Short mmCIF file of C-alpha atoms in Angstrom, two decimals:
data_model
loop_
_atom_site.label_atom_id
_atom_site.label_comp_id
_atom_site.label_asym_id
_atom_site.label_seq_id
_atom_site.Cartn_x
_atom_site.Cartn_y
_atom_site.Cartn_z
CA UNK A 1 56.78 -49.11 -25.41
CA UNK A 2 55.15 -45.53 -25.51
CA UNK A 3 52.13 -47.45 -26.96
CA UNK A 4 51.81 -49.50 -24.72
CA UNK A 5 52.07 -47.71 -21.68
CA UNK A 6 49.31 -45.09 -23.60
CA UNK A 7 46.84 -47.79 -23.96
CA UNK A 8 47.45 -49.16 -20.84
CA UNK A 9 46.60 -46.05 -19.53
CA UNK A 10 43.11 -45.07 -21.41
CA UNK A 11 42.25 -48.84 -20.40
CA UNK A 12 42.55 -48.05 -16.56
CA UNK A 13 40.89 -44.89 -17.30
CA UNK A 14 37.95 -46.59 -18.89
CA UNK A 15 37.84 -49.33 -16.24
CA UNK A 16 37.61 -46.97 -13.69
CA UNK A 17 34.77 -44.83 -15.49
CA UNK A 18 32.66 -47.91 -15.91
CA UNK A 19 32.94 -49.15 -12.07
CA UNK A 20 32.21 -44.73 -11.25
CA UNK A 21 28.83 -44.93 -13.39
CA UNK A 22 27.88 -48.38 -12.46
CA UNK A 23 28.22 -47.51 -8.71
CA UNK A 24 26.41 -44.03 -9.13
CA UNK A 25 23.18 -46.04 -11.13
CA UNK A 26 23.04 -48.37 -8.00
CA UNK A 27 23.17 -45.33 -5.74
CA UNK A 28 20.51 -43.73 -7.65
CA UNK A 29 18.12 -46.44 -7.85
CA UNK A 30 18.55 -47.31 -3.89
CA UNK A 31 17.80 -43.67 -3.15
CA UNK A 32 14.67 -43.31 -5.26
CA UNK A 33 12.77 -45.95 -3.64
CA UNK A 34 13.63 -44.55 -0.46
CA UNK A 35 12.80 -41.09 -1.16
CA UNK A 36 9.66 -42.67 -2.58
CA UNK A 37 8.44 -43.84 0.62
CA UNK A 38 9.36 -40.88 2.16
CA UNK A 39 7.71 -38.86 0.00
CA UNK A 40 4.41 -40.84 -0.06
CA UNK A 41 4.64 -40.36 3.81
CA UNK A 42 4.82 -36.49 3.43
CA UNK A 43 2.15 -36.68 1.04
CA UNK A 44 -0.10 -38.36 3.65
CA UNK A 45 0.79 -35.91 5.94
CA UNK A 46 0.09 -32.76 3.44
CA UNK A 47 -3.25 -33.90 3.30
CA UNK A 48 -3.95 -34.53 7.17
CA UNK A 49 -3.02 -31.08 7.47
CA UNK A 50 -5.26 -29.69 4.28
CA UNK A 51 -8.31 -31.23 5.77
CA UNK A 52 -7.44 -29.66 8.80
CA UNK A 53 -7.62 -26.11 6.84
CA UNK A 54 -10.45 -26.92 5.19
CA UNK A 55 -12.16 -28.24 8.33
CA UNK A 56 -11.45 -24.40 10.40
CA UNK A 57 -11.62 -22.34 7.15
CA UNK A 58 -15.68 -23.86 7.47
CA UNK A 59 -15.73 -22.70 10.86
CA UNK A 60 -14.49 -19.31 10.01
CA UNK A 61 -16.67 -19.11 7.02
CA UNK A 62 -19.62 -19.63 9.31
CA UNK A 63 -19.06 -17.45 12.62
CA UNK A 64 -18.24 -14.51 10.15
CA UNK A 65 -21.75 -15.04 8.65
CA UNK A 66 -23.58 -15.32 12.12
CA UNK A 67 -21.10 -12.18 12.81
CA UNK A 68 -22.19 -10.47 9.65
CA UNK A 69 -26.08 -11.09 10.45
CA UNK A 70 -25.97 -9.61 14.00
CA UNK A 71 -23.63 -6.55 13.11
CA UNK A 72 -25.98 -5.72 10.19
CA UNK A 73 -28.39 -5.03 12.57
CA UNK A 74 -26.27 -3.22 14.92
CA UNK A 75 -25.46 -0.55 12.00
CA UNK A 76 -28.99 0.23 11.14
CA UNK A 77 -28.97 1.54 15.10
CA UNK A 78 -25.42 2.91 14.34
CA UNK A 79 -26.22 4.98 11.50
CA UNK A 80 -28.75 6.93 13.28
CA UNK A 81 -26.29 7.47 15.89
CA UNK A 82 -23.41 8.47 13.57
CA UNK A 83 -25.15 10.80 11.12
CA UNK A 84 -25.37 13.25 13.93
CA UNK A 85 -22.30 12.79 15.52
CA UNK A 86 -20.47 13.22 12.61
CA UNK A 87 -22.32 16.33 12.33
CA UNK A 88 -20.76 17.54 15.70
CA UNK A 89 -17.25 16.28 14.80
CA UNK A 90 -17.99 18.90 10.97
CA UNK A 91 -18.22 21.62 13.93
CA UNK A 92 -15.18 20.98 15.45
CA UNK A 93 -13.03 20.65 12.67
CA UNK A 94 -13.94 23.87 11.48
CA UNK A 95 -11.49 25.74 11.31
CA UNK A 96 -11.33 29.57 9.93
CA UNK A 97 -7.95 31.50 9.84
CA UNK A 98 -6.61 34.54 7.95
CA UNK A 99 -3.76 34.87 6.03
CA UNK A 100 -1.86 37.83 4.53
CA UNK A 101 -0.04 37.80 1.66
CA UNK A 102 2.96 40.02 1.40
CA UNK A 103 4.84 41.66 -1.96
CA UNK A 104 7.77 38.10 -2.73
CA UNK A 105 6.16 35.73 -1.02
CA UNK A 106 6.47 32.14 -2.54
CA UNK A 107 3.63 29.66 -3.17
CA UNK A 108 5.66 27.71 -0.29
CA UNK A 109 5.01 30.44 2.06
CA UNK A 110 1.58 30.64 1.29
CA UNK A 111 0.69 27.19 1.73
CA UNK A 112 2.86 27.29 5.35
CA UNK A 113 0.39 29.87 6.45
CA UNK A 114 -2.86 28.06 5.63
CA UNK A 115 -1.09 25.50 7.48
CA UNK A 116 -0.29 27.04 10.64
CA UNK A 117 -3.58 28.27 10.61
CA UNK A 118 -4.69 25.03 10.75
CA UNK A 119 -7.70 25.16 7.62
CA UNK A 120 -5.43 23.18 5.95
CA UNK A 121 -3.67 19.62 7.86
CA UNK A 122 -1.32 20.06 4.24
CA UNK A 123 -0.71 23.15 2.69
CA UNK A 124 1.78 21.83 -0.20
CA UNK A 125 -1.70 20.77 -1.85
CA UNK A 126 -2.54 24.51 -1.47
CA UNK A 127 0.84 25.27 -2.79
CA UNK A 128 0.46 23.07 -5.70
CA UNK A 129 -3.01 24.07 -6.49
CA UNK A 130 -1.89 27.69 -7.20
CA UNK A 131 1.02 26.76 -8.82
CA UNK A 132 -1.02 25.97 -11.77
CA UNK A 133 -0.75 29.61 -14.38
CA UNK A 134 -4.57 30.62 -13.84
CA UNK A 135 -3.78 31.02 -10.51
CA UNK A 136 -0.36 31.46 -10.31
CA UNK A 137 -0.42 34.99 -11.97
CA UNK A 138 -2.86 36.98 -10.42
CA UNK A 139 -2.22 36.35 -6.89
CA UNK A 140 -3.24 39.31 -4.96
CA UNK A 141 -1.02 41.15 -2.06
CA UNK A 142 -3.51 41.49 1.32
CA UNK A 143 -5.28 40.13 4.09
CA UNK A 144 -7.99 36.83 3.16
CA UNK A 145 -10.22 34.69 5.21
CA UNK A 146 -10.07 30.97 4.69
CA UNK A 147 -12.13 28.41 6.26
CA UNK A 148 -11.63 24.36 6.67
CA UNK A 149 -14.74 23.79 4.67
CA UNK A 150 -13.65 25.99 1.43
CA UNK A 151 -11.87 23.72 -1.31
CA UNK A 152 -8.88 24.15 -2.97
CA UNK A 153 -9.98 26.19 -5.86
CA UNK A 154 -12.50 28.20 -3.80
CA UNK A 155 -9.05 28.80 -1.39
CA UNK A 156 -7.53 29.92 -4.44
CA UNK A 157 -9.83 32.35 -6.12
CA UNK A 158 -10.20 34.08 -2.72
CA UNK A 159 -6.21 34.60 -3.00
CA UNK A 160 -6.17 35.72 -7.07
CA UNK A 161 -9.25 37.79 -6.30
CA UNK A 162 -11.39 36.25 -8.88
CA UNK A 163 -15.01 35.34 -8.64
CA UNK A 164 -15.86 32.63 -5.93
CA UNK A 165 -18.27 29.65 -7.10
CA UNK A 166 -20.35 27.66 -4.31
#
């Protein structure tokens, strides 16, 4: 009787697999042609819309050469005009402040001075500068004037003392 019942059992089982997988292949191929057409319509419409792009990228392409030819020969006029007002805008900027160093001030002190003084818009890249051991040793107590045109290291070998190079 157990044996009975047992394959009576793994029959239905097997019966019932079959009629799952045969149903699902059915499904599957129904759906594939379907998404078939639907994807040969998206295809279609892919490609309107690429020669579309391709259509105003050519447009683009040629009002920023027509642009390029007439600005090129706005910046030959330009150029004249910049050169000396960038020569004004040098005058400015220029900016000349003194600092005085104290006996215990830190590098970070330092470079907060230049910085209020405005010659520097940053003075941790002052503060960094000197932080490297040429500088960092020798720098000298007293009162030094700095300008917005002086580099870092020409900054710094006015503050050590040593010999400034142009």
């Amino acid at each position: 009787m157990k044996k009975s019942l047992r394959a009576f059992g793994v029959g239905v089982f097997l019966v019932g697999a079959v009629l799952t997988v045969s149903n699902f292949g059915k499904t599957a191929t129904f759906s594939s042609s379907n998404s078939d057409e639907n994807a040969q319509k998206e295809i279609a419409a892919l490609e309107k819309q690429l020669a579309l792009a391709n259509a105003e990228i050519a447009k683009l392409k040629n009002a920023e050469s027509i642009d390029r030819a007439t600005s090129n020969s706005q910046t030959a006029n330009a150029t004249e005009n910049t050169s000396s007002s960038s020569k004004q805008e040098d005058n400015k900027n220029f900016k000349t402040g003194t600092i005085i160093i104290y006996e215990g001030m830190t590098l970070y002190d330092i470079g907060k001075q230049v910085e209020d003084t405005g010659v520097l818009e940053n003075g941790r890249e002052l503060e960094l500068f000197l932080s490297k051991p040429e500088y960092s040793r020798s720098i000298q107590k007293g009162q030094f004037e700095l300008d917005s045109n002086m580099t870092l290291e020409q900054m710094s070998r006015i503050i050590t003392g040593k010999k400034v190079t142009q």
